[in-house]
GROMACS .gro file of C-alpha atoms in nm:
model
  200
    1MET     CA    1  -4.033   8.214   7.256
    2SER     CA    2  -4.151   8.114   6.956
    3ILE     CA    3  -4.041   7.767   6.768
    4PHE     CA    4  -3.992   8.097   6.377
    5SER     CA    5  -3.753   8.280   6.740
    6LYS     CA    6  -3.612   8.004   6.767
    7LEU     CA    7  -3.559   7.905   6.406
    8PHE     CA    8  -3.491   8.259   6.191
    9GLY     CA    9  -3.473   8.513   6.504
   10SER     CA   10  -3.659   8.927   6.414
   11SER     CA   11  -3.657   8.989   6.030
   12SER     CA   12  -3.492   8.691   5.853
   13ALA     CA   13  -3.580   8.600   5.539
   14ALA     CA   14  -3.627   8.191   5.478
   15SER     CA   15  -3.323   8.102   5.219
   16GLU     CA   16  -3.450   7.988   4.908
   17GLU     CA   17  -3.130   7.790   4.922
   18ASP     CA   18  -3.205   7.498   5.153
   19ASN     CA   19  -3.129   7.208   5.105
   20ASN     CA   20  -3.455   7.049   5.026
   21LYS     CA   21  -3.358   6.708   5.082
   22GLU     CA   22  -3.263   6.757   5.440
   23SER     CA   23  -3.581   6.920   5.513
   24LYS     CA   24  -3.714   6.569   5.338
   25THR     CA   25  -3.443   6.348   5.575
   26SER     CA   26  -3.428   6.525   5.864
   27LEU     CA   27  -3.715   6.388   6.132
   28PRO     CA   28  -4.042   6.191   6.077
   29GLU     CA   29  -4.293   6.393   6.024
   30LYS     CA   30  -4.448   6.272   6.319
   31ASN     CA   31  -4.194   6.436   6.525
   32ILE     CA   32  -4.209   6.756   6.399
   33SER     CA   33  -4.480   7.055   6.522
   34ILE     CA   34  -4.661   7.162   6.237
   35ASP     CA   35  -4.533   7.524   6.251
   36GLU     CA   36  -4.220   7.361   6.134
   37GLN     CA   37  -4.416   7.117   5.911
   38PHE     CA   38  -4.573   7.391   5.752
   39ILE     CA   39  -4.229   7.576   5.670
   40ASN     CA   40  -4.041   7.249   5.580
   41ASN     CA   41  -4.333   7.224   5.316
   42PHE     CA   42  -4.391   7.575   5.129
   43LYS     CA   43  -4.057   7.588   5.117
   44LYS     CA   44  -4.037   7.308   4.922
   45ASN     CA   45  -4.284   7.383   4.687
   46GLY     CA   46  -4.076   7.695   4.645
   47GLY     CA   47  -4.248   7.942   4.878
   48LYS     CA   48  -4.052   8.208   4.966
   49PHE     CA   49  -4.104   8.262   5.383
   50LEU     CA   50  -4.078   8.587   5.568
   51TYR     CA   51  -4.090   8.568   6.012
   52CYS     CA   52  -4.196   8.863   6.150
   53GLU     CA   53  -4.220   8.915   6.561
   54ASN     CA   54  -4.434   9.262   6.465
   55SER     CA   55  -4.609   9.566   6.261
   56SER     CA   56  -4.345   9.747   6.187
   57GLU     CA   57  -4.125   9.416   6.069
   58VAL     CA   58  -4.429   9.338   5.807
   59LYS     CA   59  -4.382   9.686   5.641
   60GLU     CA   60  -3.995   9.628   5.661
   61GLN     CA   61  -3.977   9.315   5.532
   62PHE     CA   62  -4.291   9.454   5.239
   63GLU     CA   63  -4.073   9.742   5.133
   64ASN     CA   64  -3.837   9.512   5.106
   65ILE     CA   65  -4.026   9.281   4.820
   66LEU     CA   66  -4.149   9.603   4.615
   67GLN     CA   67  -3.761   9.723   4.673
   68GLU     CA   68  -3.657   9.358   4.539
   69ASN     CA   69  -3.879   9.399   4.227
   70ASP     CA   70  -3.897   9.762   4.126
   71TRP     CA   71  -4.306   9.760   4.260
   72TYR     CA   72  -4.287  10.042   4.396
   73GLU     CA   73  -4.573  10.306   4.251
   74SER     CA   74  -4.694   9.986   4.097
   75GLU     CA   75  -5.064   9.814   4.046
   76VAL     CA   76  -5.204   9.569   4.289
   77LEU     CA   77  -5.501   9.401   4.345
   78CYS     CA   78  -5.629   9.414   4.628
   79TYR     CA   79  -5.939   9.363   4.799
   80GLU     CA   80  -5.914   9.416   5.170
   81THR     CA   81  -5.951   9.731   5.355
   82SER     CA   82  -5.758   9.644   5.634
   83LEU     CA   83  -5.466   9.665   5.396
   84PHE     CA   84  -5.516   9.949   5.220
   85ASP     CA   85  -5.313  10.171   5.472
   86ILE     CA   86  -5.003   9.959   5.413
   87LEU     CA   87  -5.025  10.044   5.002
   88GLU     CA   88  -5.115  10.419   5.032
   89ASP     CA   89  -4.813  10.460   5.302
   90ASN     CA   90  -4.546  10.267   4.940
   91LYS     CA   91  -4.761  10.497   4.653
   92LEU     CA   92  -4.903  10.113   4.472
   93VAL     CA   93  -5.236  10.186   4.328
   94PHE     CA   94  -5.509   9.959   4.437
   95ASN     CA   95  -5.806  10.130   4.277
   96LYS     CA   96  -5.946  10.092   3.881
   97ILE     CA   97  -5.626   9.869   3.828
   98SER     CA   98  -5.569   9.697   3.494
   99ASP     CA   99  -5.259   9.544   3.508
  100PRO     CA  100  -5.183   9.449   3.860
  101LYS     CA  101  -4.798   9.385   3.940
  102PHE     CA  102  -4.899   9.124   4.230
  103LEU     CA  103  -5.195   9.019   4.481
  104PHE     CA  104  -5.202   9.195   4.814
  105SER     CA  105  -5.388   8.979   5.052
  106THR     CA  106  -5.404   8.800   5.383
  107CYS     CA  107  -5.595   8.466   5.384
  108GLU     CA  108  -5.802   8.221   5.554
  109ASN     CA  109  -5.533   7.914   5.646
  110LEU     CA  110  -5.174   7.798   5.652
  111ILE     CA  111  -5.185   7.406   5.583
  112ALA     CA  112  -4.861   7.201   5.729
  113GLU     CA  113  -4.956   6.843   5.547
  114GLU     CA  114  -4.947   7.047   5.205
  115GLY     CA  115  -4.748   7.340   5.259
  116SER     CA  116  -5.041   7.518   5.099
  117VAL     CA  117  -5.284   7.898   5.154
  118LEU     CA  118  -5.623   7.833   5.145
  119PHE     CA  119  -5.762   8.144   5.025
  120SER     CA  120  -6.147   8.227   5.027
  121SER     CA  121  -6.370   8.475   4.775
  122LYS     CA  122  -6.328   8.692   5.159
  123GLN     CA  123  -5.934   8.768   4.946
  124ILE     CA  124  -5.971   8.655   4.584
  125LYS     CA  125  -6.336   8.727   4.521
  126GLN     CA  126  -6.437   8.463   4.220
  127HIS     CA  127  -6.110   8.438   4.104
  128LYS     CA  128  -5.981   8.112   3.997
  129PRO     CA  129  -5.537   8.058   4.088
  130TYR     CA  130  -5.529   8.113   3.727
  131GLU     CA  131  -5.717   8.464   3.659
  132LEU     CA  132  -5.453   8.620   3.955
  133PRO     CA  133  -5.169   8.764   3.912
  134THR     CA  134  -4.819   8.532   3.905
  135ASN     CA  135  -4.693   8.816   4.172
  136ILE     CA  136  -4.871   8.725   4.527
  137VAL     CA  137  -4.768   8.817   4.846
  138ILE     CA  138  -4.953   8.726   5.168
  139LEU     CA  139  -5.010   8.872   5.533
  140ALA     CA  140  -5.071   8.567   5.755
  141LYS     CA  141  -5.072   8.494   6.148
  142THR     CA  142  -4.877   8.233   6.327
  143SER     CA  143  -5.257   8.151   6.521
  144GLN     CA  144  -5.327   8.049   6.099
  145ILE     CA  145  -5.101   7.770   6.033
  146LEU     CA  146  -5.367   7.450   6.091
  147GLY     CA  147  -5.257   7.049   6.028
  148PHE     CA  148  -5.464   6.923   5.759
  149LYS     CA  149  -5.694   7.095   5.473
  150THR     CA  150  -5.989   7.002   5.645
  151ASP     CA  151  -5.911   7.157   5.993
  152GLY     CA  152  -5.898   7.497   5.763
  153LEU     CA  153  -6.205   7.411   5.663
  154SER     CA  154  -6.388   7.353   5.945
  155ALA     CA  155  -6.239   7.674   6.101
  156ILE     CA  156  -6.373   7.866   5.836
  157LYS     CA  157  -6.746   7.698   5.887
  158LYS     CA  158  -6.670   7.825   6.256
  159LYS     CA  159  -6.495   8.156   6.127
  160TYR     CA  160  -6.813   8.304   5.937
  161GLU     CA  161  -7.116   8.132   6.118
  162GLY     CA  162  -7.366   8.098   5.828
  163ASP     CA  163  -7.231   8.339   5.613
  164TYR     CA  164  -6.998   8.116   5.402
  165PRO     CA  165  -6.774   8.241   5.187
  166THR     CA  166  -6.684   8.115   4.803
  167ASN     CA  167  -6.482   7.984   4.595
  168ILE     CA  168  -6.251   7.795   4.883
  169THR     CA  169  -5.896   7.743   4.677
  170ALA     CA  170  -5.570   7.615   4.765
  171ILE     CA  171  -5.267   7.718   4.622
  172LYS     CA  172  -4.937   7.519   4.623
  173TYR     CA  173  -4.724   7.541   4.384
  174PHE     CA  174  -4.512   7.840   4.409
  175GLU     CA  175  -4.240   7.800   4.131
  176LYS     CA  176  -4.257   7.650   3.760
  177ALA     CA  177  -4.171   7.260   3.804
  178LYS     CA  178  -3.855   7.191   3.685
  179GLU     CA  179  -3.941   6.860   3.446
  180GLU     CA  180  -4.263   6.717   3.368
  181ASP     CA  181  -4.469   6.667   3.666
  182PHE     CA  182  -4.797   6.531   3.679
  183THR     CA  183  -4.952   6.622   4.023
  184GLN     CA  184  -4.880   6.947   3.919
  185TYR     CA  185  -5.115   6.939   3.617
  186GLY     CA  186  -5.379   7.192   3.600
  187SER     CA  187  -5.227   7.435   3.812
  188SER     CA  188  -5.015   7.730   3.777
  189ALA     CA  189  -4.704   7.761   3.960
  190LYS     CA  190  -4.699   8.139   4.181
  191ASN     CA  191  -4.413   8.379   4.295
  192LEU     CA  192  -4.545   8.391   4.642
  193TYR     CA  193  -4.437   8.553   4.979
  194LEU     CA  194  -4.540   8.521   5.272
  195LEU     CA  195  -4.464   8.753   5.608
  196LEU     CA  196  -4.549   8.558   5.900
  197LEU     CA  197  -4.630   8.791   6.178
  198GLU     CA  198  -4.570   8.650   6.517
  199ASP     CA  199  -4.949   8.661   6.745
  200LEU     CA  200  -4.894   8.346   6.950
   0.00000   0.00000   0.00000
C-alpha cells in the first residue's frame, strides 16, 4: 500500500484547513519520505491536492473541480494532445481560445524540497508564469516526485536525451501572500489543483 493510500485513502482530497504549524513541527525533515515532504510543502504553499488511485478517479476529481468552480463549457489553455480527451468529454473548448479560465497540463516533476511544480516548454510553451491563467489544474504521477530541483533538472536531461525543452520553470506559490513577503517578490500566485495519480 502506498504512502498516499495510507494518508488519504481512495479519492480523498487533502484538507485545505490543515494547520500549517502542525506540518512544520510534526517530524524532522530527514525522518519523513520525499512523498510526505512534498505533500507538506505543497499544502503549505497553498496548493490543493487530490490523490487518485486510477484514471477513473482522475476523471471524477477533474469533474469535481469543474463543478466547484463552475468551469463547464469554458475555454481552457492546453497544449498536450494526451489531455484532449478529458477536455472533450467535459465539453471544454481548447482550440482558438481567447480567454481561458484555467491551464490544464502535466508537468515535468514535483519537487519535495520546496513543494513546487516543475514545467518546461513541453507543457507551457514559452509562457512565463505571470502569462499563464491564474487557475491551473495539473495531472501528475507519484513517480514524478523528486527530492530537489537539481534532481528534476537531471530527470529532464535524461528524459529528453539531446532534444532538451526550453523554458524550464518552477511554480511554487499557490495563494496570495497574507502579508508582505519579500521571498515572493516577482512571483505570481496561482490557484493550483494537483491531480496526483498513483503509478508506483
